[in-house]
Amino acid sequence: SLDSIVFILSRLVVYFATPRMSPPQIFAAMLGGQIAKLTKEALLNSPAFCRFAQQSSTMAQKALTEAMRNAQPVVEKAQQRGQETLRRFDQKSTGMRKKQ
């Protein structure tokens, strides 16, 4: 009922009110979290945000593809060097076993 709502609001005002709080601060303390939640949901569900997210995702995918393409020769060269190092290590360890 309206009386119970008024009673609850008056209790909240007394609870949140301190000598330093202005009425807008009291209002923000009471409803700030709910307003932030509703605003966030509205913005995230808006067509403009969905379009932005899709476009930025497409741009990020293109950038990642380009970076991978540029890194491919370096990765292949590193793999070759790693294999060569392992072969040399194996040859040296095999040679040391024969000497013993």
PDB file of N, CA and C in Angstrom:
ATOM      1  N   SER A   1       0.838  -1.182   0.000  1.00  0.00           N
ATOM      2  CA  SER A   1       0.000   0.000   0.000  1.00  0.00           C
ATOM      3  C   SER A   1       0.885   1.247   0.000  1.00  0.00           C
ATOM      4  N   LEU A   2       0.273   2.366  -0.265  1.00  0.00           N
ATOM      5  CA  LEU A   2       0.998   3.633  -0.337  1.00  0.00           C
ATOM      6  C   LEU A   2       1.600   4.011   1.008  1.00  0.00           C
ATOM      7  N   ASP A   3       0.881   3.720   2.086  1.00  0.00           N
ATOM      8  CA  ASP A   3       1.400   4.049   3.417  1.00  0.00           C
ATOM      9  C   ASP A   3       2.681   3.276   3.720  1.00  0.00           C
ATOM     10  N   SER A   4       2.719   2.004   3.351  1.00  0.00           N
ATOM     11  CA  SER A   4       3.917   1.211   3.628  1.00  0.00           C
ATOM     12  C   SER A   4       5.095   1.688   2.783  1.00  0.00           C
ATOM     13  N   ILE A   5       4.839   2.106   1.552  1.00  0.00           N
ATOM     14  CA  ILE A   5       5.908   2.632   0.693  1.00  0.00           C
ATOM     15  C   ILE A   5       6.459   3.919   1.284  1.00  0.00           C
ATOM     16  N   VAL A   6       5.565   4.803   1.733  1.00  0.00           N
ATOM     17  CA  VAL A   6       5.994   6.059   2.348  1.00  0.00           C
ATOM     18  C   VAL A   6       6.792   5.777   3.610  1.00  0.00           C
ATOM     19  N   PHE A   7       6.350   4.811   4.404  1.00  0.00           N
ATOM     20  CA  PHE A   7       7.068   4.462   5.632  1.00  0.00           C
ATOM     21  C   PHE A   7       8.472   3.944   5.303  1.00  0.00           C
ATOM     22  N   ILE A   8       8.577   3.055   4.329  1.00  0.00           N
ATOM     23  CA  ILE A   8       9.877   2.505   3.940  1.00  0.00           C
ATOM     24  C   ILE A   8      10.794   3.608   3.426  1.00  0.00           C
ATOM     25  N   LEU A   9      10.246   4.490   2.580  1.00  0.00           N
ATOM     26  CA  LEU A   9      11.065   5.581   2.058  1.00  0.00           C
ATOM     27  C   LEU A   9      11.516   6.519   3.172  1.00  0.00           C
ATOM     28  N   SER A  10      10.646   6.793   4.117  1.00  0.00           N
ATOM     29  CA  SER A  10      11.042   7.675   5.221  1.00  0.00           C
ATOM     30  C   SER A  10      12.135   7.023   6.063  1.00  0.00           C
ATOM     31  N   ARG A  11      12.063   5.702   6.253  1.00  0.00           N
ATOM     32  CA  ARG A  11      13.109   4.990   6.972  1.00  0.00           C
ATOM     33  C   ARG A  11      14.428   5.033   6.206  1.00  0.00           C
ATOM     34  N   LEU A  12      14.336   4.873   4.898  1.00  0.00           N
ATOM     35  CA  LEU A  12      15.554   4.926   4.077  1.00  0.00           C
ATOM     36  C   LEU A  12      16.189   6.312   4.137  1.00  0.00           C
ATOM     37  N   VAL A  13      15.361   7.319   4.089  1.00  0.00           N
ATOM     38  CA  VAL A  13      15.883   8.691   4.154  1.00  0.00           C
ATOM     39  C   VAL A  13      16.578   8.906   5.485  1.00  0.00           C
ATOM     40  N   VAL A  14      15.973   8.450   6.571  1.00  0.00           N
ATOM     41  CA  VAL A  14      16.587   8.597   7.883  1.00  0.00           C
ATOM     42  C   VAL A  14      17.887   7.796   7.939  1.00  0.00           C
ATOM     43  N   TYR A  15      17.878   6.582   7.368  1.00  0.00           N
ATOM     44  CA  TYR A  15      19.066   5.726   7.385  1.00  0.00           C
ATOM     45  C   TYR A  15      20.220   6.345   6.604  1.00  0.00           C
ATOM     46  N   PHE A  16      19.932   6.826   5.404  1.00  0.00           N
ATOM     47  CA  PHE A  16      20.995   7.363   4.553  1.00  0.00           C
ATOM     48  C   PHE A  16      21.340   8.812   4.865  1.00  0.00           C
ATOM     49  N   ALA A  17      20.444   9.513   5.482  1.00  0.00           N
ATOM     50  CA  ALA A  17      20.654  10.940   5.705  1.00  0.00           C
ATOM     51  C   ALA A  17      21.638  11.172   6.833  1.00  0.00           C
ATOM     52  N   THR A  18      22.600  11.948   6.538  1.00  0.00           N
ATOM     53  CA  THR A  18      23.531  12.427   7.554  1.00  0.00           C
ATOM     54  C   THR A  18      23.532  13.937   7.408  1.00  0.00           C
ATOM     55  N   PRO A  19      24.064  14.650   8.374  1.00  0.00           N
ATOM     56  CA  PRO A  19      24.060  16.108   8.263  1.00  0.00           C
ATOM     57  C   PRO A  19      24.762  16.612   6.999  1.00  0.00           C
ATOM     58  N   ARG A  20      25.662  15.801   6.431  1.00  0.00           N
ATOM     59  CA  ARG A  20      26.411  16.256   5.258  1.00  0.00           C
ATOM     60  C   ARG A  20      25.759  15.883   3.930  1.00  0.00           C
ATOM     61  N   MET A  21      24.722  15.065   3.923  1.00  0.00           N
ATOM     62  CA  MET A  21      24.116  14.592   2.672  1.00  0.00           C
ATOM     63  C   MET A  21      23.000  15.527   2.209  1.00  0.00           C
ATOM     64  N   SER A  22      23.086  15.918   0.963  1.00  0.00           N
ATOM     65  CA  SER A  22      22.035  16.743   0.374  1.00  0.00           C
ATOM     66  C   SER A  22      20.947  15.824  -0.180  1.00  0.00           C
ATOM     67  N   PRO A  23      19.766  16.349  -0.493  1.00  0.00           N
ATOM     68  CA  PRO A  23      18.701  15.509  -1.037  1.00  0.00           C
ATOM     69  C   PRO A  23      19.115  14.756  -2.309  1.00  0.00           C
ATOM     70  N   PRO A  24      19.846  15.374  -3.253  1.00  0.00           N
ATOM     71  CA  PRO A  24      20.280  14.578  -4.414  1.00  0.00           C
ATOM     72  C   PRO A  24      21.204  13.424  -4.027  1.00  0.00           C
ATOM     73  N   GLN A  25      22.040  13.617  -3.008  1.00  0.00           N
ATOM     74  CA  GLN A  25      22.917  12.536  -2.558  1.00  0.00           C
ATOM     75  C   GLN A  25      22.111  11.402  -1.932  1.00  0.00           C
ATOM     76  N   ILE A  26      21.074  11.756  -1.202  1.00  0.00           N
ATOM     77  CA  ILE A  26      20.207  10.741  -0.599  1.00  0.00           C
ATOM     78  C   ILE A  26      19.513   9.953  -1.706  1.00  0.00           C
ATOM     79  N   PHE A  27      18.996  10.665  -2.696  1.00  0.00           N
ATOM     80  CA  PHE A  27      18.318  10.025  -3.824  1.00  0.00           C
ATOM     81  C   PHE A  27      19.295   9.098  -4.562  1.00  0.00           C
ATOM     82  N   ALA A  28      20.510   9.571  -4.796  1.00  0.00           N
ATOM     83  CA  ALA A  28      21.517   8.764  -5.484  1.00  0.00           C
ATOM     84  C   ALA A  28      21.880   7.533  -4.660  1.00  0.00           C
ATOM     85  N   ALA A  29      21.968   7.674  -3.349  1.00  0.00           N
ATOM     86  CA  ALA A  29      22.282   6.534  -2.484  1.00  0.00           C
ATOM     87  C   ALA A  29      21.185   5.488  -2.535  1.00  0.00           C
ATOM     88  N   MET A  30      19.942   5.935  -2.635  1.00  0.00           N
ATOM     89  CA  MET A  30      18.821   5.004  -2.638  1.00  0.00           C
ATOM     90  C   MET A  30      18.660   4.310  -3.984  1.00  0.00           C
ATOM     91  N   LEU A  31      18.834   5.029  -5.071  1.00  0.00           N
ATOM     92  CA  LEU A  31      18.515   4.480  -6.390  1.00  0.00           C
ATOM     93  C   LEU A  31      19.710   4.372  -7.335  1.00  0.00           C
ATOM     94  N   GLY A  32      20.876   4.785  -6.922  1.00  0.00           N
ATOM     95  CA  GLY A  32      22.031   4.827  -7.810  1.00  0.00           C
ATOM     96  C   GLY A  32      22.367   3.495  -8.445  1.00  0.00           C
ATOM     97  N   GLY A  33      22.394   2.425  -7.664  1.00  0.00           N
ATOM     98  CA  GLY A  33      22.739   1.104  -8.189  1.00  0.00           C
ATOM     99  C   GLY A  33      21.736   0.615  -9.220  1.00  0.00           C
ATOM    100  N   GLN A  34      20.462   0.827  -8.931  1.00  0.00           N
ATOM    101  CA  GLN A  34      19.419   0.387  -9.865  1.00  0.00           C
ATOM    102  C   GLN A  34      19.463   1.190 -11.162  1.00  0.00           C
ATOM    103  N   ILE A  35      19.690   2.489 -11.056  1.00  0.00           N
ATOM    104  CA  ILE A  35      19.781   3.335 -12.252  1.00  0.00           C
ATOM    105  C   ILE A  35      20.976   2.918 -13.091  1.00  0.00           C
ATOM    106  N   ALA A  36      22.109   2.645 -12.460  1.00  0.00           N
ATOM    107  CA  ALA A  36      23.309   2.221 -13.195  1.00  0.00           C
ATOM    108  C   ALA A  36      23.060   0.901 -13.907  1.00  0.00           C
ATOM    109  N   LYS A  37      22.403  -0.037 -13.244  1.00  0.00           N
ATOM    110  CA  LYS A  37      22.113  -1.342 -13.842  1.00  0.00           C
ATOM    111  C   LYS A  37      21.197  -1.202 -15.056  1.00  0.00           C
ATOM    112  N   LEU A  38      20.134  -0.426 -14.910  1.00  0.00           N
ATOM    113  CA  LEU A  38      19.194  -0.243 -16.019  1.00  0.00           C
ATOM    114  C   LEU A  38      19.842   0.484 -17.188  1.00  0.00           C
ATOM    115  N   THR A  39      20.678   1.477 -16.887  1.00  0.00           N
ATOM    116  CA  THR A  39      21.375   2.209 -17.944  1.00  0.00           C
ATOM    117  C   THR A  39      22.324   1.289 -18.693  1.00  0.00           C
ATOM    118  N   LYS A  40      23.057   0.478 -17.970  1.00  0.00           N
ATOM    119  CA  LYS A  40      23.993  -0.465 -18.590  1.00  0.00           C
ATOM    120  C   LYS A  40      23.248  -1.429 -19.511  1.00  0.00           C
ATOM    121  N   GLU A  41      22.151  -1.999 -19.014  1.00  0.00           N
ATOM    122  CA  GLU A  41      21.373  -2.926 -19.833  1.00  0.00           C
ATOM    123  C   GLU A  41      20.834  -2.247 -21.089  1.00  0.00           C
ATOM    124  N   ALA A  42      20.348  -1.019 -20.936  1.00  0.00           N
ATOM    125  CA  ALA A  42      19.797  -0.300 -22.090  1.00  0.00           C
ATOM    126  C   ALA A  42      20.883  -0.013 -23.123  1.00  0.00           C
ATOM    127  N   LEU A  43      22.049   0.389 -22.663  1.00  0.00           N
ATOM    128  CA  LEU A  43      23.128   0.699 -23.604  1.00  0.00           C
ATOM    129  C   LEU A  43      23.658  -0.555 -24.292  1.00  0.00           C
ATOM    130  N   LEU A  44      23.819  -1.631 -23.526  1.00  0.00           N
ATOM    131  CA  LEU A  44      24.353  -2.859 -24.120  1.00  0.00           C
ATOM    132  C   LEU A  44      23.374  -3.497 -25.097  1.00  0.00           C
ATOM    133  N   ASN A  45      22.094  -3.274 -24.914  1.00  0.00           N
ATOM    134  CA  ASN A  45      21.092  -3.854 -25.809  1.00  0.00           C
ATOM    135  C   ASN A  45      20.699  -2.931 -26.959  1.00  0.00           C
ATOM    136  N   SER A  46      21.324  -1.757 -27.014  1.00  0.00           N
ATOM    137  CA  SER A  46      20.948  -0.816 -28.061  1.00  0.00           C
ATOM    138  C   SER A  46      21.508  -1.247 -29.411  1.00  0.00           C
ATOM    139  N   PRO A  47      20.797  -0.948 -30.498  1.00  0.00           N
ATOM    140  CA  PRO A  47      21.278  -1.312 -31.836  1.00  0.00           C
ATOM    141  C   PRO A  47      22.630  -0.664 -32.159  1.00  0.00           C
ATOM    142  N   ALA A  48      22.844   0.554 -31.674  1.00  0.00           N
ATOM    143  CA  ALA A  48      24.114   1.230 -31.955  1.00  0.00           C
ATOM    144  C   ALA A  48      25.276   0.476 -31.318  1.00  0.00           C
ATOM    145  N   PHE A  49      25.104   0.006 -30.083  1.00  0.00           N
ATOM    146  CA  PHE A  49      26.180  -0.732 -29.436  1.00  0.00           C
ATOM    147  C   PHE A  49      26.403  -2.072 -30.122  1.00  0.00           C
ATOM    148  N   CYS A  50      25.332  -2.749 -30.497  1.00  0.00           N
ATOM    149  CA  CYS A  50      25.476  -4.036 -31.187  1.00  0.00           C
ATOM    150  C   CYS A  50      26.229  -3.859 -32.494  1.00  0.00           C
ATOM    151  N   ARG A  51      25.927  -2.791 -33.218  1.00  0.00           N
ATOM    152  CA  ARG A  51      26.622  -2.491 -34.483  1.00  0.00           C
ATOM    153  C   ARG A  51      28.099  -2.197 -34.214  1.00  0.00           C
ATOM    154  N   PHE A  52      28.367  -1.395 -33.173  1.00  0.00           N
ATOM    155  CA  PHE A  52      29.749  -1.079 -32.803  1.00  0.00           C
ATOM    156  C   PHE A  52      30.518  -2.350 -32.439  1.00  0.00           C
ATOM    157  N   ALA A  53      29.899  -3.220 -31.641  1.00  0.00           N
ATOM    158  CA  ALA A  53      30.572  -4.453 -31.218  1.00  0.00           C
ATOM    159  C   ALA A  53      30.884  -5.340 -32.417  1.00  0.00           C
ATOM    160  N   GLN A  54      29.950  -5.414 -33.344  1.00  0.00           N
ATOM    161  CA  GLN A  54      30.165  -6.244 -34.538  1.00  0.00           C
ATOM    162  C   GLN A  54      31.282  -5.668 -35.395  1.00  0.00           C
ATOM    163  N   GLN A  55      31.285  -4.360 -35.590  1.00  0.00           N
ATOM    164  CA  GLN A  55      32.325  -3.730 -36.408  1.00  0.00           C
ATOM    165  C   GLN A  55      33.690  -3.850 -35.748  1.00  0.00           C
ATOM    166  N   SER A  56      33.764  -3.628 -34.452  1.00  0.00           N
ATOM    167  CA  SER A  56      35.057  -3.718 -33.781  1.00  0.00           C
ATOM    168  C   SER A  56      35.545  -5.158 -33.757  1.00  0.00           C
ATOM    169  N   SER A  57      34.643  -6.108 -33.672  1.00  0.00           N
ATOM    170  CA  SER A  57      35.024  -7.516 -33.715  1.00  0.00           C
ATOM    171  C   SER A  57      35.588  -7.872 -35.088  1.00  0.00           C
ATOM    172  N   THR A  58      34.964  -7.359 -36.130  1.00  0.00           N
ATOM    173  CA  THR A  58      35.453  -7.600 -37.492  1.00  0.00           C
ATOM    174  C   THR A  58      36.831  -6.977 -37.672  1.00  0.00           C
ATOM    175  N   MET A  59      37.014  -5.743 -37.184  1.00  0.00           N
ATOM    176  CA  MET A  59      38.319  -5.090 -37.306  1.00  0.00           C
ATOM    177  C   MET A  59      39.382  -5.834 -36.509  1.00  0.00           C
ATOM    178  N   ALA A  60      39.021  -6.320 -35.336  1.00  0.00           N
ATOM    179  CA  ALA A  60      39.975  -7.068 -34.513  1.00  0.00           C
ATOM    180  C   ALA A  60      40.370  -8.369 -35.199  1.00  0.00           C
ATOM    181  N   GLN A  61      39.410  -9.032 -35.824  1.00  0.00           N
ATOM    182  CA  GLN A  61      39.712 -10.277 -36.530  1.00  0.00           C
ATOM    183  C   GLN A  61      40.657 -10.019 -37.694  1.00  0.00           C
ATOM    184  N   LYS A  62      40.430  -8.932 -38.430  1.00  0.00           N
ATOM    185  CA  LYS A  62      41.320  -8.581 -39.539  1.00  0.00           C
ATOM    186  C   LYS A  62      42.722  -8.272 -39.030  1.00  0.00           C
ATOM    187  N   ALA A  63      42.820  -7.542 -37.922  1.00  0.00           N
ATOM    188  CA  ALA A  63      44.129  -7.207 -37.354  1.00  0.00           C
ATOM    189  C   ALA A  63      44.855  -8.466 -36.891  1.00  0.00           C
ATOM    190  N   LEU A  64      44.133  -9.389 -36.262  1.00  0.00           N
ATOM    191  CA  LEU A  64      44.742 -10.633 -35.804  1.00  0.00           C
ATOM    192  C   LEU A  64      45.226 -11.464 -36.988  1.00  0.00           C
ATOM    193  N   THR A  65      44.423 -11.536 -38.042  1.00  0.00           N
ATOM    194  CA  THR A  65      44.821 -12.279 -39.235  1.00  0.00           C
ATOM    195  C   THR A  65      46.081 -11.690 -39.846  1.00  0.00           C
ATOM    196  N   GLU A  66      46.138 -10.373 -39.921  1.00  0.00           N
ATOM    197  CA  GLU A  66      47.309  -9.690 -40.478  1.00  0.00           C
ATOM    198  C   GLU A  66      48.546  -9.939 -39.605  1.00  0.00           C
ATOM    199  N   ALA A  67      48.382  -9.875 -38.300  1.00  0.00           N
ATOM    200  CA  ALA A  67      49.505 -10.111 -37.387  1.00  0.00           C
ATOM    201  C   ALA A  67      50.013 -11.546 -37.523  1.00  0.00           C
ATOM    202  N   MET A  68      49.101 -12.495 -37.644  1.00  0.00           N
ATOM    203  CA  MET A  68      49.503 -13.892 -37.807  1.00  0.00           C
ATOM    204  C   MET A  68      50.238 -14.093 -39.140  1.00  0.00           C
ATOM    205  N   ARG A  69      49.756 -13.439 -40.168  1.00  0.00           N
ATOM    206  CA  ARG A  69      50.396 -13.546 -41.482  1.00  0.00           C
ATOM    207  C   ARG A  69      51.814 -12.971 -41.418  1.00  0.00           C
ATOM    208  N   ASN A  70      51.980 -11.842 -40.735  1.00  0.00           N
ATOM    209  CA  ASN A  70      53.300 -11.226 -40.612  1.00  0.00           C
ATOM    210  C   ASN A  70      54.228 -12.045 -39.716  1.00  0.00           C
ATOM    211  N   ALA A  71      53.668 -12.728 -38.726  1.00  0.00           N
ATOM    212  CA  ALA A  71      54.484 -13.498 -37.791  1.00  0.00           C
ATOM    213  C   ALA A  71      54.858 -14.873 -38.327  1.00  0.00           C
ATOM    214  N   GLN A  72      54.172 -15.354 -39.334  1.00  0.00           N
ATOM    215  CA  GLN A  72      54.384 -16.715 -39.829  1.00  0.00           C
ATOM    216  C   GLN A  72      55.841 -16.989 -40.222  1.00  0.00           C
ATOM    217  N   PRO A  73      56.514 -16.131 -40.986  1.00  0.00           N
ATOM    218  CA  PRO A  73      57.914 -16.424 -41.332  1.00  0.00           C
ATOM    219  C   PRO A  73      58.816 -16.499 -40.092  1.00  0.00           C
ATOM    220  N   VAL A  74      58.581 -15.657 -39.128  1.00  0.00           N
ATOM    221  CA  VAL A  74      59.391 -15.660 -37.904  1.00  0.00           C
ATOM    222  C   VAL A  74      59.159 -16.956 -37.130  1.00  0.00           C
ATOM    223  N   VAL A  75      57.911 -17.389 -37.052  1.00  0.00           N
ATOM    224  CA  VAL A  75      57.579 -18.623 -36.338  1.00  0.00           C
ATOM    225  C   VAL A  75      58.226 -19.816 -37.033  1.00  0.00           C
ATOM    226  N   GLU A  76      58.139 -19.864 -38.358  1.00  0.00           N
ATOM    227  CA  GLU A  76      58.736 -20.976 -39.100  1.00  0.00           C
ATOM    228  C   GLU A  76      60.251 -21.008 -38.908  1.00  0.00           C
ATOM    229  N   LYS A  77      60.881 -19.844 -38.938  1.00  0.00           N
ATOM    230  CA  LYS A  77      62.326 -19.778 -38.748  1.00  0.00           C
ATOM    231  C   LYS A  77      62.702 -20.239 -37.340  1.00  0.00           C
ATOM    232  N   ALA A  78      61.922 -19.850 -36.343  1.00  0.00           N
ATOM    233  CA  ALA A  78      62.182 -20.274 -34.968  1.00  0.00           C
ATOM    234  C   ALA A  78      62.021 -21.783 -34.823  1.00  0.00           C
ATOM    235  N   GLN A  79      61.038 -22.353 -35.505  1.00  0.00           N
ATOM    236  CA  GLN A  79      60.854 -23.804 -35.461  1.00  0.00           C
ATOM    237  C   GLN A  79      62.047 -24.519 -36.085  1.00  0.00           C
ATOM    238  N   GLN A  80      62.514 -24.012 -37.218  1.00  0.00           N
ATOM    239  CA  GLN A  80      63.672 -24.615 -37.880  1.00  0.00           C
ATOM    240  C   GLN A  80      64.896 -24.553 -36.977  1.00  0.00           C
ATOM    241  N   ARG A  81      65.139 -23.410 -36.374  1.00  0.00           N
ATOM    242  CA  ARG A  81      66.293 -23.265 -35.477  1.00  0.00           C
ATOM    243  C   ARG A  81      66.172 -24.204 -34.274  1.00  0.00           C
ATOM    244  N   GLY A  82      64.980 -24.333 -33.749  1.00  0.00           N
ATOM    245  CA  GLY A  82      64.767 -25.245 -32.619  1.00  0.00           C
ATOM    246  C   GLY A  82      65.061 -26.680 -33.011  1.00  0.00           C
ATOM    247  N   GLN A  83      64.610 -27.097 -34.203  1.00  0.00           N
ATOM    248  CA  GLN A  83      64.871 -28.455 -34.673  1.00  0.00           C
ATOM    249  C   GLN A  83      66.365 -28.674 -34.902  1.00  0.00           C
ATOM    250  N   GLU A  84      67.032 -27.664 -35.484  1.00  0.00           N
ATOM    251  CA  GLU A  84      68.475 -27.772 -35.698  1.00  0.00           C
ATOM    252  C   GLU A  84      69.216 -27.899 -34.374  1.00  0.00           C
ATOM    253  N   THR A  85      68.808 -27.135 -33.391  1.00  0.00           N
ATOM    254  CA  THR A  85      69.443 -27.190 -32.074  1.00  0.00           C
ATOM    255  C   THR A  85      69.254 -28.567 -31.449  1.00  0.00           C
ATOM    256  N   LEU A  86      68.056 -29.109 -31.548  1.00  0.00           N
ATOM    257  CA  LEU A  86      67.809 -30.442 -31.009  1.00  0.00           C
ATOM    258  C   LEU A  86      68.649 -31.497 -31.717  1.00  0.00           C
ATOM    259  N   ARG A  87      68.779 -31.379 -33.046  1.00  0.00           N
ATOM    260  CA  ARG A  87      69.619 -32.333 -33.798  1.00  0.00           C
ATOM    261  C   ARG A  87      71.071 -32.250 -33.335  1.00  0.00           C
ATOM    262  N   ARG A  88      71.581 -31.009 -33.217  1.00  0.00           N
ATOM    263  CA  ARG A  88      72.968 -30.849 -32.768  1.00  0.00           C
ATOM    264  C   ARG A  88      73.150 -31.386 -31.350  1.00  0.00           C
ATOM    265  N   PHE A  89      72.201 -31.136 -30.495  1.00  0.00           N
ATOM    266  CA  PHE A  89      72.273 -31.636 -29.126  1.00  0.00           C
ATOM    267  C   PHE A  89      72.283 -33.162 -29.126  1.00  0.00           C
ATOM    268  N   ASP A  90      71.416 -33.742 -29.938  1.00  0.00           N
ATOM    269  CA  ASP A  90      71.352 -35.201 -30.036  1.00  0.00           C
ATOM    270  C   ASP A  90      72.664 -35.761 -30.570  1.00  0.00           C
ATOM    271  N   GLN A  91      73.234 -35.111 -31.597  1.00  0.00           N
ATOM    272  CA  GLN A  91      74.509 -35.563 -32.160  1.00  0.00           C
ATOM    273  C   GLN A  91      75.614 -35.496 -31.107  1.00  0.00           C
ATOM    274  N   LYS A  92      75.658 -34.398 -30.362  1.00  0.00           N
ATOM    275  CA  LYS A  92      76.690 -34.243 -29.331  1.00  0.00           C
ATOM    276  C   LYS A  92      76.506 -35.269 -28.215  1.00  0.00           C
ATOM    277  N   SER A  93      75.259 -35.493 -27.814  1.00  0.00           N
ATOM    278  CA  SER A  93      75.032 -36.470 -26.738  1.00  0.00           C
ATOM    279  C   SER A  93      75.343 -37.872 -27.216  1.00  0.00           C
ATOM    280  N   THR A  94      75.058 -38.188 -28.472  1.00  0.00           N
ATOM    281  CA  THR A  94      75.381 -39.492 -29.033  1.00  0.00           C
ATOM    282  C   THR A  94      76.900 -39.637 -29.105  1.00  0.00           C
ATOM    283  N   GLY A  95      77.608 -38.589 -29.517  1.00  0.00           N
ATOM    284  CA  GLY A  95      79.065 -38.614 -29.582  1.00  0.00           C
ATOM    285  C   GLY A  95      79.684 -38.783 -28.216  1.00  0.00           C
ATOM    286  N   MET A  96      79.108 -38.191 -27.191  1.00  0.00           N
ATOM    287  CA  MET A  96      79.650 -38.306 -25.834  1.00  0.00           C
ATOM    288  C   MET A  96      79.442 -39.731 -25.302  1.00  0.00           C
ATOM    289  N   ARG A  97      78.325 -40.360 -25.663  1.00  0.00           N
ATOM    290  CA  ARG A  97      78.060 -41.730 -25.219  1.00  0.00           C
ATOM    291  C   ARG A  97      79.062 -42.695 -25.848  1.00  0.00           C
ATOM    292  N   LYS A  98      79.426 -42.448 -27.132  1.00  0.00           N
ATOM    293  CA  LYS A  98      80.372 -43.332 -27.812  1.00  0.00           C
ATOM    294  C   LYS A  98      81.752 -43.223 -27.192  1.00  0.00           C
ATOM    295  N   LYS A  99      82.139 -42.019 -26.726  1.00  0.00           N
ATOM    296  CA  LYS A  99      83.452 -41.810 -26.131  1.00  0.00           C
ATOM    297  C   LYS A  99      83.564 -42.523 -24.784  1.00  0.00           C
ATOM    298  N   GLN A 100      82.459 -42.673 -24.090  1.00  0.00           N
ATOM    299  CA  GLN A 100      82.495 -43.285 -22.762  1.00  0.00           C
ATOM    300  C   GLN A 100      82.544 -44.744 -22.900  1.00  0.00           C
TER     301      GLN A 100
END
